CSV table of C-alpha atoms and ligand atoms in Angstrom, one decimal:
chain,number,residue,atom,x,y,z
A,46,UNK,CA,57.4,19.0,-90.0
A,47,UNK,CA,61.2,19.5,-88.4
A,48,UNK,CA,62.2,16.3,-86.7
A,49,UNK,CA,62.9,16.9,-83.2
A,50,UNK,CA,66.6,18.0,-82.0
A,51,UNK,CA,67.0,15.3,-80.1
A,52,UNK,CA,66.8,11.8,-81.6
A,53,UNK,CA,67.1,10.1,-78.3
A,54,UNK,CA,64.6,7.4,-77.7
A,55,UNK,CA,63.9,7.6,-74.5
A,56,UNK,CA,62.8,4.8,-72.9
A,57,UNK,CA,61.0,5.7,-69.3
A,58,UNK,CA,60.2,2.7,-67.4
A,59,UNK,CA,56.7,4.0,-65.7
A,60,UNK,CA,56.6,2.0,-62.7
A,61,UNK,CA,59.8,2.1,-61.5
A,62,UNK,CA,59.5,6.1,-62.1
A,63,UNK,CA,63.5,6.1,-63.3
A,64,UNK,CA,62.5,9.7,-65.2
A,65,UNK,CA,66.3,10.9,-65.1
A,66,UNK,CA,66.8,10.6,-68.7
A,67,UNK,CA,63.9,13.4,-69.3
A,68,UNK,CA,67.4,15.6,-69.1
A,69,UNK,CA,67.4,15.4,-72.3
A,70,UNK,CA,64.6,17.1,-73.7
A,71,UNK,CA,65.1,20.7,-72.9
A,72,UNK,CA,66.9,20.9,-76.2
A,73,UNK,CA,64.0,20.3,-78.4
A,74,UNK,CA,61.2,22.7,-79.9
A,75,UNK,CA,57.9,23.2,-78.2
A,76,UNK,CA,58.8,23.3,-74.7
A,77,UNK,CA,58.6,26.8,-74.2
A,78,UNK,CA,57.1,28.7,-70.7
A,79,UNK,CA,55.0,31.5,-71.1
A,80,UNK,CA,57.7,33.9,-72.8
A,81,UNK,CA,57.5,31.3,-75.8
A,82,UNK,CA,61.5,30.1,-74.8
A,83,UNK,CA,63.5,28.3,-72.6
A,84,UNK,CA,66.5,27.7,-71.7
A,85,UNK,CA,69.1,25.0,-73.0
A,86,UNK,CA,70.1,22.1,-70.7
A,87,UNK,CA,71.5,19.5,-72.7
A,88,UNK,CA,73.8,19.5,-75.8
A,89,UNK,CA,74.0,23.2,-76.4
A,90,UNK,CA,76.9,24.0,-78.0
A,91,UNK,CA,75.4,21.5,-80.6
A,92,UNK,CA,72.9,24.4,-81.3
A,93,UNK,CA,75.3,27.0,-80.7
A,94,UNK,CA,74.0,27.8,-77.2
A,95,UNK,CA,75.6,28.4,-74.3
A,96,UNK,CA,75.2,25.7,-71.1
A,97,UNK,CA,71.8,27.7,-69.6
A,98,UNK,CA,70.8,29.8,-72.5
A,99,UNK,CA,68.2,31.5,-73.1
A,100,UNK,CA,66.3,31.0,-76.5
A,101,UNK,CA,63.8,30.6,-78.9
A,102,UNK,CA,62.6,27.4,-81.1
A,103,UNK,CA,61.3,29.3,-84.9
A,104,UNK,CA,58.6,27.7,-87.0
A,105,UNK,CA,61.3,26.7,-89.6
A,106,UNK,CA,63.4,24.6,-86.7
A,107,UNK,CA,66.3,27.3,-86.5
A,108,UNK,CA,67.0,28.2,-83.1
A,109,UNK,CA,67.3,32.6,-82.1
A,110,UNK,CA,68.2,34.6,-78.8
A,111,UNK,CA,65.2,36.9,-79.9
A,112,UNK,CA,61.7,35.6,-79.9
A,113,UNK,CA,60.1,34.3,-83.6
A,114,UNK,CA,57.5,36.3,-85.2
A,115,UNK,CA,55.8,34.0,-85.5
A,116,UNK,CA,55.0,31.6,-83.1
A,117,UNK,CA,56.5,28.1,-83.2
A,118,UNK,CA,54.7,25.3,-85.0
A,119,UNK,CA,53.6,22.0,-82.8
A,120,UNK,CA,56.0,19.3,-83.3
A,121,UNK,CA,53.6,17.2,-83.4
A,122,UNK,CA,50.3,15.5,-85.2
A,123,UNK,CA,46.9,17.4,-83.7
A,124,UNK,CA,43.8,15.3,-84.0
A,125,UNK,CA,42.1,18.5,-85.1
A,126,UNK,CA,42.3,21.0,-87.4
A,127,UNK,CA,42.5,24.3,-85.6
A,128,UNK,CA,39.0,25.4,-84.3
A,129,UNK,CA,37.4,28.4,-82.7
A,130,UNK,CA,38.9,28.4,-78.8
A,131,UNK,CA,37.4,25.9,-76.3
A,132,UNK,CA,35.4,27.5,-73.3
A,133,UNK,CA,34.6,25.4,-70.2
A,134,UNK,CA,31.0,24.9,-70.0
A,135,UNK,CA,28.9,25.8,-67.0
A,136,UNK,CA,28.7,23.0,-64.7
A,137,UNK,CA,26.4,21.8,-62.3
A,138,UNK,CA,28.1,20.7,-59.2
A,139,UNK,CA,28.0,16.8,-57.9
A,140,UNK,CA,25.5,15.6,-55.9
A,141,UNK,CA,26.0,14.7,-52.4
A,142,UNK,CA,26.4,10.6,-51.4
A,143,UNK,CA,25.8,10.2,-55.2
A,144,UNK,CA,28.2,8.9,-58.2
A,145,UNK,CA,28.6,11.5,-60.2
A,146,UNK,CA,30.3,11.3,-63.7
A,147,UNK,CA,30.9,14.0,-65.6
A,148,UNK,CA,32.1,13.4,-69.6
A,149,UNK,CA,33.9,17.1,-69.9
A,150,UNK,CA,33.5,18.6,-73.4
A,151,UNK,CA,36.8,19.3,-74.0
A,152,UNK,CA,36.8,19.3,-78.3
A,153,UNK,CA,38.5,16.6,-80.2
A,154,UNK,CA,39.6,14.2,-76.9
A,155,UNK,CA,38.5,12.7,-73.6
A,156,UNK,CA,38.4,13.9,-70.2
A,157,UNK,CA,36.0,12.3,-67.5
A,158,UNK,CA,36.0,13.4,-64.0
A,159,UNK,CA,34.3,11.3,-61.6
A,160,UNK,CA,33.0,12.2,-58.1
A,161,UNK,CA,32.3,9.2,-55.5
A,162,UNK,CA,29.5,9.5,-52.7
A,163,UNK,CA,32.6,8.9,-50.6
A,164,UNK,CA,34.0,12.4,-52.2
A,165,UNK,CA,37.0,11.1,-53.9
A,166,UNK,CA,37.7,12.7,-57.0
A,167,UNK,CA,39.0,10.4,-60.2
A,168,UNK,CA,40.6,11.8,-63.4
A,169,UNK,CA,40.4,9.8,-67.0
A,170,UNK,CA,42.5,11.7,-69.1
A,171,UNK,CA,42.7,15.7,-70.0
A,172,UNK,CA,42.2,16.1,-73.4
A,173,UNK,CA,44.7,17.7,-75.6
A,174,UNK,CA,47.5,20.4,-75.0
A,175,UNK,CA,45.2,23.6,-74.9
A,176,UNK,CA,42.4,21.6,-73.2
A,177,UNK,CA,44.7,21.4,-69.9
A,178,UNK,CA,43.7,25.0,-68.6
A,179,UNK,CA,39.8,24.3,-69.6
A,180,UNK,CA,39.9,21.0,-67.6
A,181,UNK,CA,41.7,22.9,-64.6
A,182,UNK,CA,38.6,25.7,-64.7
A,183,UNK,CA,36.1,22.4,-64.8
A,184,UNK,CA,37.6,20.9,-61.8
A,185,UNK,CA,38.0,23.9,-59.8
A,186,UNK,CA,34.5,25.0,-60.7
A,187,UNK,CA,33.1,21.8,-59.3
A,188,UNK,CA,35.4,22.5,-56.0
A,189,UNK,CA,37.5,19.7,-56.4
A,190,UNK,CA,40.6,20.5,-54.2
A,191,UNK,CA,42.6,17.1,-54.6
A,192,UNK,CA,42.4,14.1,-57.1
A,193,UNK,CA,43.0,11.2,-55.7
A,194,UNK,CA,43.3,8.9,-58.9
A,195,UNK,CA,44.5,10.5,-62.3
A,196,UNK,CA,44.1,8.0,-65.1
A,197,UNK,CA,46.0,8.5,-68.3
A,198,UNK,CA,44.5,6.3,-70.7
A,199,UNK,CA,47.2,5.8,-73.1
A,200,UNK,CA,49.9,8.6,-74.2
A,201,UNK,CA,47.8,10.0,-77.7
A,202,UNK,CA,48.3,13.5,-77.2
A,203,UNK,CA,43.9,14.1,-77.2
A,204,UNK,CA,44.3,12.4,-74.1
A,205,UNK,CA,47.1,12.7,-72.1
A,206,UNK,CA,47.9,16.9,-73.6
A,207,UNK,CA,45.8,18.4,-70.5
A,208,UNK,CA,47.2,16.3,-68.2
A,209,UNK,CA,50.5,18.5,-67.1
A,210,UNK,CA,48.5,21.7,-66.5
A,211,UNK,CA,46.5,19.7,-64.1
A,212,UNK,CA,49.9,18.1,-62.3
A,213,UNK,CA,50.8,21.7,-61.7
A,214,UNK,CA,47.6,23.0,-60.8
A,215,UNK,CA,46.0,20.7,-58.4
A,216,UNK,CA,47.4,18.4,-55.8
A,217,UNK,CA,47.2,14.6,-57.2
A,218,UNK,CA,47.5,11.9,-54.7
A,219,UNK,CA,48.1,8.8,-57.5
A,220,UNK,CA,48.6,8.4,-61.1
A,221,UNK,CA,47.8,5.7,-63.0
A,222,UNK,CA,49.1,4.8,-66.6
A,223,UNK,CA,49.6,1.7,-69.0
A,224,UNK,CA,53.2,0.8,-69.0
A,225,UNK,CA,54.0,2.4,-73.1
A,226,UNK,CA,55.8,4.9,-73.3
A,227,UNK,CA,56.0,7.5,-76.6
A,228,UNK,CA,58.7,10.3,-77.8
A,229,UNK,CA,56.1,13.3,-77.8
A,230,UNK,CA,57.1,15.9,-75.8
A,231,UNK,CA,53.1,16.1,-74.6
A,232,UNK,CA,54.5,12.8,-73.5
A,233,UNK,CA,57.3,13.6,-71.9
A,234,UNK,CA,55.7,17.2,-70.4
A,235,UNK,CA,53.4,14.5,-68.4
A,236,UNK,CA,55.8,12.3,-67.4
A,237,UNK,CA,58.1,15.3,-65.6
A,238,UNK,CA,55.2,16.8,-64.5
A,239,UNK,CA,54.3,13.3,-62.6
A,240,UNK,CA,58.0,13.6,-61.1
A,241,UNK,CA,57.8,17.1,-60.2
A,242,UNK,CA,55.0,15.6,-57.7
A,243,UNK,CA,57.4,13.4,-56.4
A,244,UNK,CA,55.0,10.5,-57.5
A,245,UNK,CA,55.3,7.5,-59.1
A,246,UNK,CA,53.0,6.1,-62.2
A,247,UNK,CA,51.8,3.1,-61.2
A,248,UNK,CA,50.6,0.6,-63.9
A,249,UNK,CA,47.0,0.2,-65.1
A,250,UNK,CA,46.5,-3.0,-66.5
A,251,UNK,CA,44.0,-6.1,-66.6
A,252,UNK,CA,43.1,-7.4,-63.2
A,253,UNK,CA,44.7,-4.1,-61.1
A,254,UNK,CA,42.1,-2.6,-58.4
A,255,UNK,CA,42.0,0.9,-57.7
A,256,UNK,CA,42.2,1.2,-53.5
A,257,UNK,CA,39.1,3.9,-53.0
A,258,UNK,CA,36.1,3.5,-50.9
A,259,UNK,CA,32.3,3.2,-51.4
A,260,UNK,CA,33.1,1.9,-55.4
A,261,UNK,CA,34.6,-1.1,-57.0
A,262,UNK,CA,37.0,0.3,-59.5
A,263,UNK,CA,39.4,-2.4,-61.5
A,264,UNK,CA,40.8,-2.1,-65.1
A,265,UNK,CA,39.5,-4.9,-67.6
A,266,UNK,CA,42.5,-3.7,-70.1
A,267,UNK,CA,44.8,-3.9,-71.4
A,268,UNK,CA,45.5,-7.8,-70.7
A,269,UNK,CA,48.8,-7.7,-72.7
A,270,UNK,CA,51.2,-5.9,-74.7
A,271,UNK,CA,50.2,-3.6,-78.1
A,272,UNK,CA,53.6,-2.5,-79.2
A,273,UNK,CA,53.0,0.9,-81.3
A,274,UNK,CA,49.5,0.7,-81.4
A,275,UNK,CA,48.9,3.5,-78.7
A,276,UNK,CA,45.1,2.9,-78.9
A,277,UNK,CA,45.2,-0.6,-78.0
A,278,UNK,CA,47.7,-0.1,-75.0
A,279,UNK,CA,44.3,2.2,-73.5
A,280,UNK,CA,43.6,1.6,-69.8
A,281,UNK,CA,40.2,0.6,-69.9
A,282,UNK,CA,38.5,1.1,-66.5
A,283,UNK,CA,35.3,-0.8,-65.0
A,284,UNK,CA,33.3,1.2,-61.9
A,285,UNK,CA,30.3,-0.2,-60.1
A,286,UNK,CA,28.8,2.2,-57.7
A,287,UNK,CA,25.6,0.2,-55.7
A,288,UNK,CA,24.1,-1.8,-58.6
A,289,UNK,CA,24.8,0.9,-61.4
A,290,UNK,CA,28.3,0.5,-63.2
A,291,UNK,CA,30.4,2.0,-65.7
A,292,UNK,CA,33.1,1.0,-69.0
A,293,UNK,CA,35.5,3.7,-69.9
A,294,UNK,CA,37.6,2.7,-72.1
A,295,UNK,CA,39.9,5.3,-73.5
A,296,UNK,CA,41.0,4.6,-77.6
A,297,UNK,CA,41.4,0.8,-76.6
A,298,UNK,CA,40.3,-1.1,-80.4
A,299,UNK,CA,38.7,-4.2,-81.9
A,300,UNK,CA,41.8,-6.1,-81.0
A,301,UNK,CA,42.2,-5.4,-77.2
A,302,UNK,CA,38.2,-5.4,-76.7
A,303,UNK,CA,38.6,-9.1,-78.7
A,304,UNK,CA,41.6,-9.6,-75.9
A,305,UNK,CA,39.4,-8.0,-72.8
A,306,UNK,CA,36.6,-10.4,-73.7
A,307,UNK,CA,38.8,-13.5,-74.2
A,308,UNK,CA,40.4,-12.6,-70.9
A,309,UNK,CA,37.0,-13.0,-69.3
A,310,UNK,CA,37.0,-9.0,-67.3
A,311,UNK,CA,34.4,-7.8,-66.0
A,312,UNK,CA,32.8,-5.7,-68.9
A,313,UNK,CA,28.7,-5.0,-68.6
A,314,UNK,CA,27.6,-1.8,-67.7
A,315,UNK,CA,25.1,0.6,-67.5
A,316,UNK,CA,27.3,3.2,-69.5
A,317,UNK,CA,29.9,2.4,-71.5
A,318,UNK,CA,32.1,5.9,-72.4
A,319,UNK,CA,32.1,4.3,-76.5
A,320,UNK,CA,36.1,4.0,-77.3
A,321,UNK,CA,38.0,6.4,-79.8
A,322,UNK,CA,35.4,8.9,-79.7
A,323,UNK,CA,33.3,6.1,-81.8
A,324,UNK,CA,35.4,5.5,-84.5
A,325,UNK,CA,34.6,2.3,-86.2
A,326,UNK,CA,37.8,0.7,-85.0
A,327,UNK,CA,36.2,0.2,-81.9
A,328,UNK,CA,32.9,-0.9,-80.4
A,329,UNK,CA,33.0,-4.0,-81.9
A,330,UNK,CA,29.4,-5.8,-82.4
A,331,UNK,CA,31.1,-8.8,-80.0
A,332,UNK,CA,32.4,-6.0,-77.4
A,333,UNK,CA,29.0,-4.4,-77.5
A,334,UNK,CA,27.2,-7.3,-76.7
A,335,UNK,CA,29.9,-7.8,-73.9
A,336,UNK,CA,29.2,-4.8,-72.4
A,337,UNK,CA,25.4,-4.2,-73.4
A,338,UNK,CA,24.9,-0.7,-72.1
A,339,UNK,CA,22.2,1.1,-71.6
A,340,UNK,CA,23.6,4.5,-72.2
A,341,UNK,CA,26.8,5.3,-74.3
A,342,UNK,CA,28.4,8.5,-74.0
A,343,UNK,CA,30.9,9.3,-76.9
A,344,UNK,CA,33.2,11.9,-76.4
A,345,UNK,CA,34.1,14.1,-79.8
A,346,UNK,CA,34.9,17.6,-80.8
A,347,UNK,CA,32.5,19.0,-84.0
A,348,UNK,CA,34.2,19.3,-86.8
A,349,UNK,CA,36.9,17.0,-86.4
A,350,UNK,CA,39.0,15.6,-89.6
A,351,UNK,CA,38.1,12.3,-88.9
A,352,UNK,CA,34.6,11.8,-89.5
A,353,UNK,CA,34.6,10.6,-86.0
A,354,UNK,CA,31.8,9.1,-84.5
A,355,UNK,CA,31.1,6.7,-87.7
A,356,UNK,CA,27.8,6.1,-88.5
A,357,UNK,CA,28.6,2.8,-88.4
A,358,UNK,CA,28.9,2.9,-84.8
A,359,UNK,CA,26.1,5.0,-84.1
A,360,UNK,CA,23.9,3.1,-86.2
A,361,UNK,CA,24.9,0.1,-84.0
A,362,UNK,CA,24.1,1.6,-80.8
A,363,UNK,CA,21.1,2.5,-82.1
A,364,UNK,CA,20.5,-1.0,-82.9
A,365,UNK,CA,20.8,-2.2,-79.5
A,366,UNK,CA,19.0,0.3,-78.1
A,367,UNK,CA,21.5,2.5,-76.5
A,368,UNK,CA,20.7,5.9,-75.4
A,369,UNK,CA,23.7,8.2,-76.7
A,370,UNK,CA,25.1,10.9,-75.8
A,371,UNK,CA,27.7,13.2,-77.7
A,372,UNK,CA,29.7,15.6,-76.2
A,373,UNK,CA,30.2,17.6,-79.9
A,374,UNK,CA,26.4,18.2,-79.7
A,375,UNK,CA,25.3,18.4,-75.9
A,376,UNK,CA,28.4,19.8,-74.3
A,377,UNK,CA,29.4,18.4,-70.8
A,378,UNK,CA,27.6,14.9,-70.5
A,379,UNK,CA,26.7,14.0,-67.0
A,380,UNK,CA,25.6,11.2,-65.4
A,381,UNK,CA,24.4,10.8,-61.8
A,382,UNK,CA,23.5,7.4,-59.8
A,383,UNK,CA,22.3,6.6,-56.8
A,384,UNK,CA,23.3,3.2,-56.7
A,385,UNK,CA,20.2,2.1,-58.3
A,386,UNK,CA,19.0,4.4,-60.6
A,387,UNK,CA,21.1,6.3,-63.4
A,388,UNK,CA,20.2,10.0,-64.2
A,389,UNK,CA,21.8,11.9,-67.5
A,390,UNK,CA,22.1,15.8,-67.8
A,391,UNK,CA,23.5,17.9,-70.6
A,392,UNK,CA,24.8,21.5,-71.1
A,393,UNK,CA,22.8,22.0,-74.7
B,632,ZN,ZN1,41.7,9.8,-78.7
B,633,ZN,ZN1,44.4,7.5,-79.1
């Protein structure tokens, strides 16, 4: 894999939204519009371009005025090896004056719209890069005109990839996002996409309340700091609609659930969305017993080169007693309450 052009670390600080220094990655491979190029913005004569120029990024990292024959390689890590094409499944559309959650099969990643009896819409994350347009035809399918919270969980590319298509796509009132940034350019295509909305990212972290009527929605993580580990940084939401309530909690791992419990947040619920698509660095026996769901939901694309979920995991759900549900084997996972009582519905 070709190290990117340009080796600038860019540091973005989210909250106060200074995204001037994304200048500086027009140079690099994979940002290409639908003609497969673009054109050169910074550095150029570096790359023997013209201030402007049009041009193409080639699988082998040389750079040509024509278009590759093949097409360019991703930059970057995928979760996945490559499967058969994703295809929105059929939803059914949320129910009036109800909560309705909607775990969106989008393959190897997360994406969870929510619908409030008040009729705000919520966004938690939008799977990876080629998930973006599948989410898009799921929110437009449910007639969602606006989102008034987008939630990026943390900046792993199964998460955060979708997210730009559905910047451009659909108006988004507010973003939230845990305050790490990452040198992706499925990182960095969020980020602009956030400023070409003229909004600002405003940090998810313990103890902050989401303003939205009808629900109490406040993150229980993270309570500090992760450094590099991405996972651990994951904004991990809590939602009580009535007497019914909900954990998602992104990729966030044994060491910020161990950090959410010390920190005394608000963790039971009904349904806990199980974290890194139930690998077995999450889900702790101690965070499980925190949150002792009733239902668990655990978003995962078949066939993914991780083994996820472990059966270590599912085996201990099992053991508590926790109705599961996988989105790699019943599509589109959706979960309606009324306040009081929880209903589930599948695709498959
Ligand atoms: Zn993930
Ligand atoms: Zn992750």
């Amino acid at each position: 894999m070709k190290k990117h052009f340009t080796a600038i670390i860019v540091t973005i600080l989210l909250v106060s939204g200074a995204l001037g220094v994304l200048g500086s990655v027009y140079a690099s491979p994979g940002r290409t519009d639908a003609n497969g190029g673009h054109t050169c913005r910074t550095n150029c004569a570096k790359y023997g371009l013209k201030d402007g120029e049009y041009h193409y990024h080639n699988a082998d990292g040389s750079i040509t005025k024509t278009p590759p024959k093949t097409p360019p390689k991703a930059t970057e890590p995928s979760e996945t090896k490559p499967s058969a094409p994703l295809k929105a499944d059929k939803l059914k559309p949320p129910a009036n004056g109800k909560l309705s959650v909607y775990f969106l099969n989008v393959g190897q990643g997360d994406a969870t719209y929510i619908h409030t009896a008040n009729g705000d819409d919520i966004l938690i994350d939008g799977g990876k890069n080629e998930a973006g347009p599948i989410v898009v035809d799921y929110l437009k399918q449910l007639g969602v005109k606006d989102i008034e919270v987008l939630i990026s969980t943390h900046p792993d590319e199964d998460h955060v990839g979708g997210l730009d298509t559905v910047l451009q796509k659909l108006v988004v009132k507010s973003v939230y996002a845990p305050k790490v940034s990452h040198t992706t350019d499925t990182f960095k295509d969020f980020l602009l996409a956030v400023k070409n909305e003229g909004l600002t990212i405003k940090e998810a972290k313990a103890g902050v309340a989401i303003p939205l009527k009808g629900v109490t929605a406040k993150f229980a993580g993270p309570t500090k700091a992760y450094g590099d580990d991405l996972n651990d940084w994951s904004a991990v939401l809590h939602l009580a609609f009535g007497k019914t309530s909900f954990l998602f909690t992104g990729d966030a791992e044994a060491k910020s659930e161990a950090d959410m419990i010390a920190a005394k947040a608000t963790l039971k619920a009904d349904v806990l969305k199980v974290g890194h698509h139930g690998s077995n660095t999450s889900t702790s026996a101690a965070f499980l017993k925190a949150v002792a769901p009733k239902y668990a939901v655990i978003s995962v694309g078949a066939g993914n080169t991780y083994g996820h979920p472990k059966k270590t995991i599912l085996d201990r759900l099992a053991s508590a007693k926790v109705t599961t549900y996988r989105t790699d084997t019943k599509g589109t996972v959706m979960a309606v309450s009324d306040g009081t009582k929880l209903t589930f519905g599948t695709v498959k």
